[in-house]
Amino acid sequence: MSDSGNKAAIGLIGLGTMGSALALNIADNGYKIAVTNRTVSRVSEFINDAGELSEYLIGCDDIESFVASLQTPRAIIVMVPAGKPFDDQIEALKPYLDEGDTLIDAGNTNFHDTRRRDAELAADGFRFVGMGVSGGEEGARFGPSIMVGGPEESFKPIEPIINAIAAKYEGDPCAAHLGPDGAGHFVKTVHNGIEYADMQLIAEVWGILRDGQGKSAAEVGALFDRWNEGELKSYLVEITGKALGATDEATGKPVVDIILDRAGQKGTGRWTVIEALGLGQSASTIEAAVGARSWSAAKDVREAGAEILAVQPEGGPQVSEEDLADALLAARILAYAQGFDILTAASETYGWDLDMARVAEIWRAGCIIRSALLDDISAAFRGELPKGRLILAPAFAKRLVNGSAALRRVVASAAMNGQATPAFSAALAYFDTMRTARGTTDLVQAQRDFFGAHGFERVDQEGGGFHGPWALSAEDMNVSR
Ligand SMILES: NC(=O)c1ccc[n+]([C@@H]2O[C@H](COP(=O)([O-])OP(=O)(O)OC[C@H]3O[C@@H](n4cnc5c(N)ncnc54)[C@H](OP(=O)(O)O)[C@@H]3O)[C@@H](O)[C@H]2O)c1
């Protein structure tokens, strides 16, 4: 980059939670960064709060001075809400930019938008990078996992900065250029989908222990603390232990007990499910988690249902903590596996050539789903993977077979005791389906052929288009001629 003198190596627009943290991270790594924000007062506030790092920051009150303070060709991170705010921001910037400048979308953008913008901005002579950033505020400040999509030549000039600010796993930056156009944002979306599933599974464990076994938040928190020492070691298990152990100052109660059981969602989980279905996949554990959040929103219906639909379940034995740990591990593996199946399908459909092992590697630190499993997942993808499926990799098949009995006991016990475990149930159904060589869609095919003459394949002959010995009559169709 030229004009290096007093000019900034990179710029950032949007000093919200993530933008502020990313800007400080970049400054912390010794890069001069220009910043600006829609609400101008936020700029000086940010610079004042930055302490010693302010020497690496150039605060700008308007777009013109912001663009002028950047080395050319310019690289600009835009960290504003996805969708229209991002498009509006790009339009406001364009008149001040030159051909060859790079715009970086670091928000949670739908990858279809990224693909569209990639084409539009390339036609305008600009370079574009769609970059998924995971790790929340702390990750953005001290080292996120960064999933990059876009033309490789757009990423090259900013690669040193991105590698510097990314989380490190044993020295390896958790950042990678994964493919063209929307590849980075798609991988980030699926990352979030897996995150939804893992969070829901953990919440179901909490429900079983609280409602089925009368355990307190502190007791369950301590259990998660212990689990975080073993195979379940992960960021989400770690923060679950801490969250369950926290006390509400105002009431003296566990914080979790004073939180309304109504979950929010911003879209990435839902997008994962929509894209999975569009790609002919079914990420059932992720779908269950997204659905559980939607059901949770209907608090009034659930309160009415608690009376109107009251039943006394038959009951059954409660499961052990060991079973819960084994079931959680097995279901977590199945959720990751479904996520990677979506990535495989998308990679083929969009021609991204995603390196799955590398995806697993850059999730090992910095991101929300970082866990002890990811090393093994990357090793599995680097080795022989039967049918390209993680569940069939020897290391995971063994764990699934071993954990399946516990998973089955957890789901059965919850069902008998009337506790909802949508994600565990979905995980078990997927496991059982994928180990059933001859399923029941023979009958679905017969039904389809019966009413719609859709034809079927036979087990004993090549080709398709066979029909059953049924001739449709008015009586069959329940209509009168
Ligand atoms: N929070 C997370 O943990 C997280 C993690 C990964 C990715 N993300 C993604 O990162 C992006 C930013 O999230 P955030 O949590 O940092 O949001 P945030 O705290 O709400 O900040 C939003 C920023 O965007 C600016 N902005 C809002 N609407 C704008 C518009 N129409 N035009 C120009 N600027 C506008 C705001 O400026 P004002 O100060 O003027 O309001 C603010 O600087 C989102 O895409 C989000 O999904 C968030």
Short mmCIF file of N, CA, C and O and ligand atoms in Angstrom, two decimals, residues 14-18 37-39 79-82 85 89 107-108 133 136 188, ligand 1:
data_model
loop_
_atom_site.label_atom_id
_atom_site.label_comp_id
_atom_site.label_asym_id
_atom_site.label_seq_id
_atom_site.Cartn_x
_atom_site.Cartn_y
_atom_site.Cartn_z
N GLY A 14 -18.47 1.91 11.61
CA GLY A 14 -19.45 1.24 12.48
C GLY A 14 -18.84 0.88 13.83
O GLY A 14 -18.42 -0.26 14.04
N LEU A 15 -18.83 1.87 14.73
CA LEU A 15 -18.20 1.64 16.03
C LEU A 15 -19.21 1.11 17.06
O LEU A 15 -19.33 1.64 18.17
N GLY A 16 -19.96 0.07 16.67
CA GLY A 16 -20.84 -0.60 17.63
C GLY A 16 -20.01 -1.60 18.43
O GLY A 16 -18.78 -1.48 18.53
N THR A 17 -20.69 -2.59 18.99
CA THR A 17 -20.02 -3.58 19.83
C THR A 17 -18.86 -4.23 19.09
O THR A 17 -17.71 -4.25 19.56
N MET A 18 -19.16 -4.80 17.92
CA MET A 18 -18.13 -5.58 17.20
C MET A 18 -17.11 -4.67 16.53
O MET A 18 -15.91 -4.96 16.54
N ASN A 37 -18.24 6.68 12.25
CA ASN A 37 -19.48 6.10 12.73
C ASN A 37 -20.64 7.01 12.35
O ASN A 37 -20.49 8.23 12.26
N ARG A 38 -21.82 6.38 12.13
CA ARG A 38 -23.00 7.18 11.76
C ARG A 38 -23.26 8.27 12.79
O ARG A 38 -23.36 9.44 12.45
N THR A 39 -23.35 7.89 14.06
CA THR A 39 -23.51 8.88 15.13
C THR A 39 -22.12 9.41 15.45
O THR A 39 -21.30 8.72 16.05
N MET A 79 -18.78 -2.51 9.44
CA MET A 79 -19.31 -3.34 10.53
C MET A 79 -20.62 -2.76 11.04
O MET A 79 -20.71 -2.25 12.16
N VAL A 80 -21.61 -2.78 10.16
CA VAL A 80 -22.93 -2.25 10.52
C VAL A 80 -23.93 -3.40 10.34
O VAL A 80 -23.58 -4.43 9.76
N PRO A 81 -25.17 -3.26 10.83
CA PRO A 81 -26.12 -4.36 10.67
C PRO A 81 -26.24 -4.78 9.21
O PRO A 81 -26.20 -3.95 8.29
N ALA A 82 -26.41 -6.09 9.02
CA ALA A 82 -26.49 -6.64 7.66
C ALA A 82 -27.76 -6.15 6.97
O ALA A 82 -28.71 -5.73 7.62
N PRO A 85 -28.81 -1.40 5.90
CA PRO A 85 -27.78 -0.48 6.43
C PRO A 85 -26.44 -0.66 5.72
O PRO A 85 -25.75 0.32 5.42
N GLN A 89 -24.63 2.13 3.36
CA GLN A 89 -23.28 2.58 3.71
C GLN A 89 -22.34 2.49 2.51
O GLN A 89 -21.53 3.38 2.25
N GLY A 107 -19.93 -8.20 8.79
CA GLY A 107 -21.15 -8.47 9.56
C GLY A 107 -21.69 -9.86 9.27
O GLY A 107 -21.11 -10.62 8.48
N ASN A 108 -22.80 -10.19 9.92
CA ASN A 108 -23.45 -11.48 9.70
C ASN A 108 -24.39 -11.36 8.51
O ASN A 108 -25.60 -11.27 8.67
N VAL A 133 -17.13 -13.20 11.04
CA VAL A 133 -16.30 -13.02 12.23
C VAL A 133 -17.04 -13.64 13.41
O VAL A 133 -18.18 -13.26 13.69
N GLY A 136 -17.96 -13.16 19.28
CA GLY A 136 -18.60 -12.12 20.07
C GLY A 136 -17.65 -10.96 20.30
O GLY A 136 -16.62 -10.82 19.63
N LYS A 188 -19.73 -19.03 8.00
CA LYS A 188 -20.09 -18.39 9.27
C LYS A 188 -21.56 -18.70 9.63
O LYS A 188 -21.88 -18.94 10.80
N1 LIG B 1 -22.53 -8.83 18.55
C1 LIG B 1 -21.98 -9.98 18.20
O1 LIG B 1 -21.65 -10.85 19.04
C2 LIG B 1 -21.70 -10.27 16.75
C3 LIG B 1 -20.89 -11.36 16.43
C4 LIG B 1 -20.57 -11.61 15.10
C5 LIG B 1 -21.08 -10.78 14.11
N2 LIG B 1 -21.90 -9.74 14.45
C6 LIG B 1 -22.40 -8.91 13.35
O2 LIG B 1 -21.64 -7.71 13.31
C7 LIG B 1 -22.43 -6.64 12.80
C8 LIG B 1 -22.44 -5.51 13.80
O3 LIG B 1 -22.97 -6.01 15.02
P1 LIG B 1 -22.83 -5.23 16.42
O4 LIG B 1 -23.23 -6.22 17.47
O5 LIG B 1 -21.51 -4.57 16.52
O6 LIG B 1 -23.99 -4.13 16.26
P2 LIG B 1 -24.23 -2.80 17.11
O7 LIG B 1 -23.50 -2.83 18.40
O8 LIG B 1 -25.70 -2.61 17.13
O9 LIG B 1 -23.56 -1.67 16.21
C9 LIG B 1 -24.09 -1.34 14.97
C10 LIG B 1 -23.21 -0.28 14.32
O10 LIG B 1 -23.74 -0.02 13.03
C11 LIG B 1 -24.08 1.35 12.93
N3 LIG B 1 -25.30 1.47 12.14
C12 LIG B 1 -26.50 0.97 12.43
N4 LIG B 1 -27.36 1.24 11.43
C13 LIG B 1 -26.66 1.94 10.52
C14 LIG B 1 -26.99 2.51 9.26
N5 LIG B 1 -28.23 2.42 8.77
N6 LIG B 1 -26.03 3.17 8.57
C15 LIG B 1 -24.78 3.26 9.06
N7 LIG B 1 -24.40 2.75 10.26
C16 LIG B 1 -25.34 2.09 10.96
C17 LIG B 1 -24.27 1.83 14.34
O11 LIG B 1 -24.06 3.23 14.37
P3 LIG B 1 -24.73 4.19 15.45
O12 LIG B 1 -23.73 4.31 16.57
O13 LIG B 1 -24.96 5.44 14.74
O14 LIG B 1 -26.01 3.52 15.91
C18 LIG B 1 -23.20 1.04 15.06
O15 LIG B 1 -21.93 1.63 14.88
C19 LIG B 1 -23.82 -7.25 12.53
O16 LIG B 1 -23.91 -7.68 11.21
C20 LIG B 1 -23.84 -8.44 13.47
O17 LIG B 1 -24.75 -9.44 13.06
C21 LIG B 1 -22.20 -9.45 15.74
#
